[in-house]
Amino acid sequence: MAANRRFWLKWLMIAVLLAGIGAGGVAYVRRPKDAELEFKTVKVARGEITQAVTANGALNPVRTVTVGSQISGIITELKVDFNSKVREGDELAKIDPATYERALARDVADLANAQAGLELARFNSKRAKELYANRLISESEFEQTEVALKQADANVKIRQASVDSAKVDLDRTTIYAPISGMVISRKVDAGQTVAASFNTPELFTIANDLTKMQIETLVSEADVGGVQEEQKVNFMVDAFPGRKFTGRVNQVRFAPITNQNVVNYTAVVEVDNRDLKLRPGMTANASIITAQRTNILFVPNVALRFRPPENTAIGSTNDAVAKAADTNAPAGMRPPGDMPVPPWVSERRRPTEEERKKYEDSLTPEQKEQYRQMRERMRAMMAEGGGQGGGGGGGMMMFGGGGRGASQTDGPAIRKVYVLDKERSTPGKPVLAAVSVKTGISDGTNTEIQEGLKEGDVVVIGTSGATATAAATTVNPFGGPFGGPRR
């Protein structure tokens, strides 16, 4: 009985397995074929590209002066308020002068007393000279009168200096405007006591000319190389979301500003504010225009990133531009001898592991040994220089590394796009052609094409949504009767 049960169980398992294999085979046969592959394309257009560096900063007057008090006392009168326009020398406020008036009167009295003492010393000196000439007093007594005269004279000068100092303090009880402009800040009220014992108390802030303002923008170290003086700047503020303001770069400072290991540099932007719409302290989101081209060919950036699916028929065109990649490879990244230039070098990007392996497989045994030795030398150089030495980034790009300079480019680069090859394509079976192009500036969305394409060419930017779905649902008939392969 048990043997009979095992017999039927065995045949049941075989039947289930065969049914699963059959279902998988049917699904595999009915899967979407390559003939159903569709590509999304766009035409190469002509237009304008503006390359810009984004930065932000606060709007401030070009010149501001903080007005303080050099003496202590009670504010008895304020003659200006916020937004008051003042001229140089105008009265701004007054401090109670009573204390300083009494101090001046005391010093004046001390001066008068010192002057009287000086007169007495002069009389004594004159009388002592006559007596000494007649030998009626000793030389010592005569010298004492002369010294007393000099002391009295010095005492008068001391008291005069005290009077002058008291007059200065009394004059300082009136606060004057040091420059012409507008009061943008008032930090005291009438009746408030200010103390100038250690620090100068701040009373007002005056902006010299609000029709001319500036933005101290922070530019990252990766972008500061393209920022130069006199470049045009477009910026917006939250107060006027639909309005674009303009300015120009006046100064790019060399001093770095480091915050949490992030290095930025200050670019000062001059702004014309004749209508006084902009106010101090507003946050400006600026775009510094580093390059601008008009009437040029361009393609979307997604076309440069597109890579066709596997098993796609691919041809090749414009070999002249592709070979020009060898001469456009930056110095220090060209392989020696007759070794071919890796494609990622001409395109100035980091390679994938698959690309690097494919490149190695294409080399002869002698070239492979040279390639291996050069990689080892470059890694040793990067280890000694901390990964940031001169030329290290380019070398590691050449050999598949990741130096900091690997992503930096100077001038045009050779990139690759794919176009539909109408001559070799058949209905339902598109054939792509790999086209090497020389690129220029980019605005983050589109990139300038300097060579390799012409206006109206059709470039591929992606595949249709059905293709991606079909690829995701393709089933391997030998991957198991109820799903994908075992893990």
PDB file of N, CA and C in Angstrom, residues 235-324:
ATOM      1  N   PHE A 235      19.237  87.356 -10.992  1.00  0.00           N
ATOM      2  CA  PHE A 235      18.850  86.845  -9.680  1.00  0.00           C
ATOM      3  C   PHE A 235      17.399  87.201  -9.386  1.00  0.00           C
ATOM      4  N   MET A 236      16.841  86.481  -8.441  1.00  0.00           N
ATOM      5  CA  MET A 236      15.465  86.697  -8.002  1.00  0.00           C
ATOM      6  C   MET A 236      15.436  86.728  -6.481  1.00  0.00           C
ATOM      7  N   VAL A 237      14.422  87.408  -5.958  1.00  0.00           N
ATOM      8  CA  VAL A 237      14.199  87.458  -4.512  1.00  0.00           C
ATOM      9  C   VAL A 237      12.773  87.007  -4.239  1.00  0.00           C
ATOM     10  N   ASP A 238      12.549  86.518  -3.031  1.00  0.00           N
ATOM     11  CA  ASP A 238      11.227  85.992  -2.684  1.00  0.00           C
ATOM     12  C   ASP A 238      10.160  87.074  -2.684  1.00  0.00           C
ATOM     13  N   ALA A 239      10.547  88.321  -2.451  1.00  0.00           N
ATOM     14  CA  ALA A 239       9.563  89.398  -2.400  1.00  0.00           C
ATOM     15  C   ALA A 239       8.936  89.676  -3.762  1.00  0.00           C
ATOM     16  N   PHE A 240       9.655  89.373  -4.840  1.00  0.00           N
ATOM     17  CA  PHE A 240       9.152  89.587  -6.201  1.00  0.00           C
ATOM     18  C   PHE A 240       9.377  88.306  -6.998  1.00  0.00           C
ATOM     19  N   PRO A 241       8.549  87.288  -6.781  1.00  0.00           N
ATOM     20  CA  PRO A 241       8.806  85.974  -7.395  1.00  0.00           C
ATOM     21  C   PRO A 241       8.747  85.970  -8.913  1.00  0.00           C
ATOM     22  N   GLY A 242       8.039  86.901  -9.521  1.00  0.00           N
ATOM     23  CA  GLY A 242       7.940  86.890 -10.968  1.00  0.00           C
ATOM     24  C   GLY A 242       8.879  87.848 -11.666  1.00  0.00           C
ATOM     25  N   ARG A 243       9.748  88.489 -10.924  1.00  0.00           N
ATOM     26  CA  ARG A 243      10.620  89.508 -11.512  1.00  0.00           C
ATOM     27  C   ARG A 243      12.072  89.068 -11.455  1.00  0.00           C
ATOM     28  N   LYS A 244      12.774  89.287 -12.539  1.00  0.00           N
ATOM     29  CA  LYS A 244      14.196  88.950 -12.619  1.00  0.00           C
ATOM     30  C   LYS A 244      15.020  90.235 -12.575  1.00  0.00           C
ATOM     31  N   PHE A 245      15.964  90.279 -11.654  1.00  0.00           N
ATOM     32  CA  PHE A 245      16.861  91.417 -11.522  1.00  0.00           C
ATOM     33  C   PHE A 245      18.221  91.058 -12.125  1.00  0.00           C
ATOM     34  N   THR A 246      18.975  92.073 -12.463  1.00  0.00           N
ATOM     35  CA  THR A 246      20.284  91.845 -13.082  1.00  0.00           C
ATOM     36  C   THR A 246      21.373  92.574 -12.302  1.00  0.00           C
ATOM     37  N   GLY A 247      22.580  92.106 -12.484  1.00  0.00           N
ATOM     38  CA  GLY A 247      23.754  92.718 -11.874  1.00  0.00           C
ATOM     39  C   GLY A 247      24.992  92.254 -12.616  1.00  0.00           C
ATOM     40  N   ARG A 248      26.147  92.532 -12.042  1.00  0.00           N
ATOM     41  CA  ARG A 248      27.400  92.083 -12.640  1.00  0.00           C
ATOM     42  C   ARG A 248      28.390  91.749 -11.532  1.00  0.00           C
ATOM     43  N   VAL A 249      29.289  90.834 -11.839  1.00  0.00           N
ATOM     44  CA  VAL A 249      30.296  90.431 -10.857  1.00  0.00           C
ATOM     45  C   VAL A 249      31.337  91.536 -10.746  1.00  0.00           C
ATOM     46  N   ASN A 250      31.516  92.050  -9.551  1.00  0.00           N
ATOM     47  CA  ASN A 250      32.482  93.118  -9.317  1.00  0.00           C
ATOM     48  C   ASN A 250      33.793  92.595  -8.744  1.00  0.00           C
ATOM     49  N   GLN A 251      33.720  91.495  -7.989  1.00  0.00           N
ATOM     50  CA  GLN A 251      34.923  90.992  -7.326  1.00  0.00           C
ATOM     51  C   GLN A 251      34.736  89.521  -6.981  1.00  0.00           C
ATOM     52  N   VAL A 252      35.804  88.743  -7.182  1.00  0.00           N
ATOM     53  CA  VAL A 252      35.837  87.342  -6.748  1.00  0.00           C
ATOM     54  C   VAL A 252      36.970  87.238  -5.731  1.00  0.00           C
ATOM     55  N   ARG A 253      36.617  87.041  -4.493  1.00  0.00           N
ATOM     56  CA  ARG A 253      37.610  87.076  -3.422  1.00  0.00           C
ATOM     57  C   ARG A 253      38.367  85.758  -3.323  1.00  0.00           C
ATOM     58  N   PHE A 254      39.637  85.866  -2.982  1.00  0.00           N
ATOM     59  CA  PHE A 254      40.489  84.688  -2.867  1.00  0.00           C
ATOM     60  C   PHE A 254      40.329  83.985  -1.520  1.00  0.00           C
ATOM     61  N   ALA A 255      39.877  84.695  -0.519  1.00  0.00           N
ATOM     62  CA  ALA A 255      39.767  84.101   0.815  1.00  0.00           C
ATOM     63  C   ALA A 255      38.664  83.048   0.831  1.00  0.00           C
ATOM     64  N   PRO A 256      38.963  81.821   1.259  1.00  0.00           N
ATOM     65  CA  PRO A 256      37.932  80.776   1.311  1.00  0.00           C
ATOM     66  C   PRO A 256      37.059  80.917   2.550  1.00  0.00           C
ATOM     67  N   ILE A 257      35.842  80.410   2.434  1.00  0.00           N
ATOM     68  CA  ILE A 257      34.922  80.328   3.571  1.00  0.00           C
ATOM     69  C   ILE A 257      34.577  78.858   3.746  1.00  0.00           C
ATOM     70  N   THR A 258      35.024  78.264   4.844  1.00  0.00           N
ATOM     71  CA  THR A 258      34.853  76.837   5.079  1.00  0.00           C
ATOM     72  C   THR A 258      33.810  76.623   6.164  1.00  0.00           C
ATOM     73  N   ASN A 259      32.829  75.785   5.852  1.00  0.00           N
ATOM     74  CA  ASN A 259      31.777  75.446   6.805  1.00  0.00           C
ATOM     75  C   ASN A 259      31.486  73.958   6.695  1.00  0.00           C
ATOM     76  N   GLN A 260      31.807  73.206   7.750  1.00  0.00           N
ATOM     77  CA  GLN A 260      31.600  71.758   7.779  1.00  0.00           C
ATOM     78  C   GLN A 260      32.278  71.088   6.580  1.00  0.00           C
ATOM     79  N   ASN A 261      33.534  71.445   6.369  1.00  0.00           N
ATOM     80  CA  ASN A 261      34.374  70.880   5.310  1.00  0.00           C
ATOM     81  C   ASN A 261      33.902  71.243   3.900  1.00  0.00           C
ATOM     82  N   VAL A 262      32.956  72.160   3.778  1.00  0.00           N
ATOM     83  CA  VAL A 262      32.506  72.648   2.471  1.00  0.00           C
ATOM     84  C   VAL A 262      33.164  74.002   2.224  1.00  0.00           C
ATOM     85  N   VAL A 263      33.903  74.106   1.123  1.00  0.00           N
ATOM     86  CA  VAL A 263      34.658  75.320   0.820  1.00  0.00           C
ATOM     87  C   VAL A 263      33.899  76.147  -0.213  1.00  0.00           C
ATOM     88  N   ASN A 264      33.680  77.406   0.107  1.00  0.00           N
ATOM     89  CA  ASN A 264      33.042  78.342  -0.810  1.00  0.00           C
ATOM     90  C   ASN A 264      33.909  79.594  -0.934  1.00  0.00           C
ATOM     91  N   TYR A 265      33.640  80.352  -1.995  1.00  0.00           N
ATOM     92  CA  TYR A 265      34.330  81.622  -2.208  1.00  0.00           C
ATOM     93  C   TYR A 265      33.281  82.710  -2.442  1.00  0.00           C
ATOM     94  N   THR A 266      33.609  83.915  -2.034  1.00  0.00           N
ATOM     95  CA  THR A 266      32.669  85.030  -2.126  1.00  0.00           C
ATOM     96  C   THR A 266      32.836  85.745  -3.456  1.00  0.00           C
ATOM     97  N   ALA A 267      31.727  85.857  -4.186  1.00  0.00           N
ATOM     98  CA  ALA A 267      31.684  86.656  -5.411  1.00  0.00           C
ATOM     99  C   ALA A 267      30.747  87.832  -5.151  1.00  0.00           C
ATOM    100  N   VAL A 268      31.279  89.044  -5.240  1.00  0.00           N
ATOM    101  CA  VAL A 268      30.501  90.249  -4.958  1.00  0.00           C
ATOM    102  C   VAL A 268      29.831  90.712  -6.245  1.00  0.00           C
ATOM    103  N   VAL A 269      28.510  90.855  -6.198  1.00  0.00           N
ATOM    104  CA  VAL A 269      27.720  91.237  -7.369  1.00  0.00           C
ATOM    105  C   VAL A 269      27.163  92.640  -7.156  1.00  0.00           C
ATOM    106  N   GLU A 270      27.438  93.547  -8.089  1.00  0.00           N
ATOM    107  CA  GLU A 270      26.893  94.904  -8.032  1.00  0.00           C
ATOM    108  C   GLU A 270      25.478  94.915  -8.597  1.00  0.00           C
ATOM    109  N   VAL A 271      24.589  95.662  -7.931  1.00  0.00           N
ATOM    110  CA  VAL A 271      23.179  95.698  -8.324  1.00  0.00           C
ATOM    111  C   VAL A 271      22.721  97.150  -8.401  1.00  0.00           C
ATOM    112  N   ASP A 272      21.998  97.480  -9.483  1.00  0.00           N
ATOM    113  CA  ASP A 272      21.395  98.805  -9.631  1.00  0.00           C
ATOM    114  C   ASP A 272      19.995  98.761  -9.009  1.00  0.00           C
ATOM    115  N   ASN A 273      19.771  99.604  -7.997  1.00  0.00           N
ATOM    116  CA  ASN A 273      18.500  99.588  -7.262  1.00  0.00           C
ATOM    117  C   ASN A 273      17.862 100.973  -7.282  1.00  0.00           C
ATOM    118  N   ARG A 274      17.770 101.547  -8.468  1.00  0.00           N
ATOM    119  CA  ARG A 274      17.252 102.911  -8.580  1.00  0.00           C
ATOM    120  C   ARG A 274      15.803 103.025  -8.125  1.00  0.00           C
ATOM    121  N   ASP A 275      15.005 101.985  -8.345  1.00  0.00           N
ATOM    122  CA  ASP A 275      13.603 102.050  -7.934  1.00  0.00           C
ATOM    123  C   ASP A 275      13.400 101.674  -6.472  1.00  0.00           C
ATOM    124  N   LEU A 276      14.493 101.337  -5.762  1.00  0.00           N
ATOM    125  CA  LEU A 276      14.453 101.008  -4.331  1.00  0.00           C
ATOM    126  C   LEU A 276      13.512  99.847  -4.016  1.00  0.00           C
ATOM    127  N   LYS A 277      13.349  98.939  -4.958  1.00  0.00           N
ATOM    128  CA  LYS A 277      12.537  97.749  -4.701  1.00  0.00           C
ATOM    129  C   LYS A 277      13.272  96.759  -3.800  1.00  0.00           C
ATOM    130  N   LEU A 278      14.563  96.687  -3.969  1.00  0.00           N
ATOM    131  CA  LEU A 278      15.365  95.747  -3.184  1.00  0.00           C
ATOM    132  C   LEU A 278      15.743  96.377  -1.852  1.00  0.00           C
ATOM    133  N   ARG A 279      15.718  95.545  -0.814  1.00  0.00           N
ATOM    134  CA  ARG A 279      15.996  96.040   0.527  1.00  0.00           C
ATOM    135  C   ARG A 279      17.120  95.240   1.170  1.00  0.00           C
ATOM    136  N   PRO A 280      17.850  95.877   2.080  1.00  0.00           N
ATOM    137  CA  PRO A 280      18.948  95.159   2.739  1.00  0.00           C
ATOM    138  C   PRO A 280      18.455  93.909   3.456  1.00  0.00           C
ATOM    139  N   GLY A 281      19.247  92.851   3.336  1.00  0.00           N
ATOM    140  CA  GLY A 281      18.929  91.603   4.019  1.00  0.00           C
ATOM    141  C   GLY A 281      18.156  90.606   3.195  1.00  0.00           C
ATOM    142  N   MET A 282      17.610  91.014   2.038  1.00  0.00           N
ATOM    143  CA  MET A 282      16.874  90.069   1.199  1.00  0.00           C
ATOM    144  C   MET A 282      17.810  88.976   0.686  1.00  0.00           C
ATOM    145  N   THR A 283      17.287  87.755   0.630  1.00  0.00           N
ATOM    146  CA  THR A 283      18.064  86.632   0.104  1.00  0.00           C
ATOM    147  C   THR A 283      17.898  86.570  -1.406  1.00  0.00           C
ATOM    148  N   ALA A 284      19.006  86.572  -2.111  1.00  0.00           N
ATOM    149  CA  ALA A 284      18.995  86.543  -3.577  1.00  0.00           C
ATOM    150  C   ALA A 284      19.479  85.190  -4.072  1.00  0.00           C
ATOM    151  N   ASN A 285      18.710  84.592  -4.969  1.00  0.00           N
ATOM    152  CA  ASN A 285      19.107  83.355  -5.644  1.00  0.00           C
ATOM    153  C   ASN A 285      19.630  83.740  -7.025  1.00  0.00           C
ATOM    154  N   ALA A 286      20.934  83.672  -7.178  1.00  0.00           N
ATOM    155  CA  ALA A 286      21.587  84.239  -8.360  1.00  0.00           C
ATOM    156  C   ALA A 286      22.070  83.157  -9.312  1.00  0.00           C
ATOM    157  N   SER A 287      22.105  83.524 -10.590  1.00  0.00           N
ATOM    158  CA  SER A 287      22.706  82.700 -11.643  1.00  0.00           C
ATOM    159  C   SER A 287      23.772  83.548 -12.326  1.00  0.00           C
ATOM    160  N   ILE A 288      25.022  83.154 -12.139  1.00  0.00           N
ATOM    161  CA  ILE A 288      26.139  83.875 -12.749  1.00  0.00           C
ATOM    162  C   ILE A 288      26.392  83.276 -14.124  1.00  0.00           C
ATOM    163  N   ILE A 289      26.215  84.065 -15.169  1.00  0.00           N
ATOM    164  CA  ILE A 289      26.343  83.574 -16.541  1.00  0.00           C
ATOM    165  C   ILE A 289      27.826  83.477 -16.879  1.00  0.00           C
ATOM    166  N   THR A 290      28.310  82.250 -17.003  1.00  0.00           N
ATOM    167  CA  THR A 290      29.730  82.028 -17.293  1.00  0.00           C
ATOM    168  C   THR A 290      29.997  81.867 -18.783  1.00  0.00           C
ATOM    169  N   ALA A 291      28.990  81.488 -19.563  1.00  0.00           N
ATOM    170  CA  ALA A 291      29.165  81.342 -21.015  1.00  0.00           C
ATOM    171  C   ALA A 291      27.795  81.403 -21.670  1.00  0.00           C
ATOM    172  N   GLN A 292      27.766  81.911 -22.896  1.00  0.00           N
ATOM    173  CA  GLN A 292      26.508  82.030 -23.624  1.00  0.00           C
ATOM    174  C   GLN A 292      26.770  81.872 -25.116  1.00  0.00           C
ATOM    175  N   ARG A 293      25.987  81.043 -25.764  1.00  0.00           N
ATOM    176  CA  ARG A 293      26.121  80.810 -27.202  1.00  0.00           C
ATOM    177  C   ARG A 293      24.752  81.006 -27.853  1.00  0.00           C
ATOM    178  N   THR A 294      24.762  81.620 -29.029  1.00  0.00           N
ATOM    179  CA  THR A 294      23.534  81.810 -29.792  1.00  0.00           C
ATOM    180  C   THR A 294      23.678  81.149 -31.157  1.00  0.00           C
ATOM    181  N   ASN A 295      22.548  80.747 -31.702  1.00  0.00           N
ATOM    182  CA  ASN A 295      22.494  80.132 -33.034  1.00  0.00           C
ATOM    183  C   ASN A 295      23.441  78.938 -33.133  1.00  0.00           C
ATOM    184  N   ILE A 296      23.326  78.025 -32.187  1.00  0.00           N
ATOM    185  CA  ILE A 296      24.178  76.835 -32.156  1.00  0.00           C
ATOM    186  C   ILE A 296      23.302  75.590 -32.181  1.00  0.00           C
ATOM    187  N   LEU A 297      23.915  74.460 -32.523  1.00  0.00           N
ATOM    188  CA  LEU A 297      23.224  73.179 -32.454  1.00  0.00           C
ATOM    189  C   LEU A 297      23.304  72.646 -31.030  1.00  0.00           C
ATOM    190  N   PHE A 298      22.217  72.015 -30.590  1.00  0.00           N
ATOM    191  CA  PHE A 298      22.237  71.434 -29.254  1.00  0.00           C
ATOM    192  C   PHE A 298      21.328  70.208 -29.215  1.00  0.00           C
ATOM    193  N   VAL A 299      21.601  69.347 -28.252  1.00  0.00           N
ATOM    194  CA  VAL A 299      20.778  68.163 -28.008  1.00  0.00           C
ATOM    195  C   VAL A 299      20.471  68.102 -26.519  1.00  0.00           C
ATOM    196  N   PRO A 300      19.390  67.417 -26.148  1.00  0.00           N
ATOM    197  CA  PRO A 300      19.121  67.252 -24.717  1.00  0.00           C
ATOM    198  C   PRO A 300      20.222  66.428 -24.053  1.00  0.00           C
ATOM    199  N   ASN A 301      20.495  66.715 -22.806  1.00  0.00           N
ATOM    200  CA  ASN A 301      21.524  65.969 -22.079  1.00  0.00           C
ATOM    201  C   ASN A 301      21.194  64.496 -21.967  1.00  0.00           C
ATOM    202  N   VAL A 302      19.904  64.168 -21.973  1.00  0.00           N
ATOM    203  CA  VAL A 302      19.524  62.761 -21.860  1.00  0.00           C
ATOM    204  C   VAL A 302      20.016  61.972 -23.066  1.00  0.00           C
ATOM    205  N   ALA A 303      20.193  62.642 -24.224  1.00  0.00           N
ATOM    206  CA  ALA A 303      20.714  61.947 -25.402  1.00  0.00           C
ATOM    207  C   ALA A 303      22.165  61.536 -25.196  1.00  0.00           C
ATOM    208  N   LEU A 304      22.922  62.321 -24.436  1.00  0.00           N
ATOM    209  CA  LEU A 304      24.318  61.974 -24.161  1.00  0.00           C
ATOM    210  C   LEU A 304      24.425  60.855 -23.136  1.00  0.00           C
ATOM    211  N   ARG A 305      23.405  60.714 -22.299  1.00  0.00           N
ATOM    212  CA  ARG A 305      23.431  59.656 -21.284  1.00  0.00           C
ATOM    213  C   ARG A 305      22.833  58.347 -21.769  1.00  0.00           C
ATOM    214  N   PHE A 306      22.104  58.381 -22.866  1.00  0.00           N
ATOM    215  CA  PHE A 306      21.405  57.183 -23.327  1.00  0.00           C
ATOM    216  C   PHE A 306      22.384  56.103 -23.777  1.00  0.00           C
ATOM    217  N   ARG A 307      22.116  54.870 -23.372  1.00  0.00           N
ATOM    218  CA  ARG A 307      22.836  53.692 -23.848  1.00  0.00           C
ATOM    219  C   ARG A 307      21.805  52.656 -24.266  1.00  0.00           C
ATOM    220  N   PRO A 308      21.932  52.097 -25.472  1.00  0.00           N
ATOM    221  CA  PRO A 308      20.900  51.192 -25.988  1.00  0.00           C
ATOM    222  C   PRO A 308      20.854  49.888 -25.198  1.00  0.00           C
ATOM    223  N   PRO A 309      19.700  49.207 -25.221  1.00  0.00           N
ATOM    224  CA  PRO A 309      19.599  47.905 -24.559  1.00  0.00           C
ATOM    225  C   PRO A 309      20.497  46.876 -25.239  1.00  0.00           C
ATOM    226  N   GLU A 310      20.719  45.769 -24.536  1.00  0.00           N
ATOM    227  CA  GLU A 310      21.524  44.698 -25.109  1.00  0.00           C
ATOM    228  C   GLU A 310      20.831  44.120 -26.343  1.00  0.00           C
ATOM    229  N   ASN A 311      21.643  43.530 -27.209  1.00  0.00           N
ATOM    230  CA  ASN A 311      21.166  42.888 -28.449  1.00  0.00           C
ATOM    231  C   ASN A 311      20.579  43.892 -29.436  1.00  0.00           C
ATOM    232  N   THR A 312      20.843  45.186 -29.242  1.00  0.00           N
ATOM    233  CA  THR A 312      20.395  46.177 -30.210  1.00  0.00           C
ATOM    234  C   THR A 312      21.431  46.295 -31.319  1.00  0.00           C
ATOM    235  N   ALA A 313      20.956  46.284 -32.551  1.00  0.00           N
ATOM    236  CA  ALA A 313      21.867  46.417 -33.690  1.00  0.00           C
ATOM    237  C   ALA A 313      22.428  47.833 -33.713  1.00  0.00           C
ATOM    238  N   ILE A 314      23.773  47.934 -33.692  1.00  0.00           N
ATOM    239  CA  ILE A 314      24.424  49.243 -33.618  1.00  0.00           C
ATOM    240  C   ILE A 314      25.480  49.339 -34.699  1.00  0.00           C
ATOM    241  N   GLY A 315      25.428  50.413 -35.446  1.00  0.00           N
ATOM    242  CA  GLY A 315      26.462  50.692 -36.427  1.00  0.00           C
ATOM    243  C   GLY A 315      27.361  51.800 -35.917  1.00  0.00           C
ATOM    244  N   SER A 316      28.170  52.380 -36.790  1.00  0.00           N
ATOM    245  CA  SER A 316      29.069  53.468 -36.394  1.00  0.00           C
ATOM    246  C   SER A 316      29.197  54.441 -37.545  1.00  0.00           C
ATOM    247  N   THR A 317      29.228  55.723 -37.242  1.00  0.00           N
ATOM    248  CA  THR A 317      29.375  56.757 -38.266  1.00  0.00           C
ATOM    249  C   THR A 317      30.435  57.744 -37.826  1.00  0.00           C
ATOM    250  N   ASN A 318      30.646  58.763 -38.647  1.00  0.00           N
ATOM    251  CA  ASN A 318      31.613  59.866 -38.458  1.00  0.00           C
ATOM    252  C   ASN A 318      32.862  59.420 -37.714  1.00  0.00           C
ATOM    253  N   ASP A 319      33.590  58.461 -38.299  1.00  0.00           N
ATOM    254  CA  ASP A 319      34.807  57.954 -37.669  1.00  0.00           C
ATOM    255  C   ASP A 319      35.837  59.057 -37.454  1.00  0.00           C
ATOM    256  N   ALA A 320      35.776  60.116 -38.280  1.00  0.00           N
ATOM    257  CA  ALA A 320      36.761  61.189 -38.138  1.00  0.00           C
ATOM    258  C   ALA A 320      36.654  61.846 -36.770  1.00  0.00           C
ATOM    259  N   VAL A 321      35.426  62.091 -36.335  1.00  0.00           N
ATOM    260  CA  VAL A 321      35.251  62.685 -35.016  1.00  0.00           C
ATOM    261  C   VAL A 321      35.625  61.694 -33.932  1.00  0.00           C
ATOM    262  N   ALA A 322      35.309  60.423 -34.140  1.00  0.00           N
ATOM    263  CA  ALA A 322      35.657  59.413 -33.141  1.00  0.00           C
ATOM    264  C   ALA A 322      37.163  59.308 -32.986  1.00  0.00           C
ATOM    265  N   LYS A 323      37.896  59.352 -34.117  1.00  0.00           N
ATOM    266  CA  LYS A 323      39.355  59.276 -34.022  1.00  0.00           C
ATOM    267  C   LYS A 323      39.936  60.546 -33.423  1.00  0.00           C
ATOM    268  N   ALA A 324      39.208  61.653 -33.591  1.00  0.00           N
ATOM    269  CA  ALA A 324      39.701  62.898 -33.006  1.00  0.00           C
ATOM    270  C   ALA A 324      39.730  62.832 -31.493  1.00  0.00           C
TER     271      ALA A 324
END
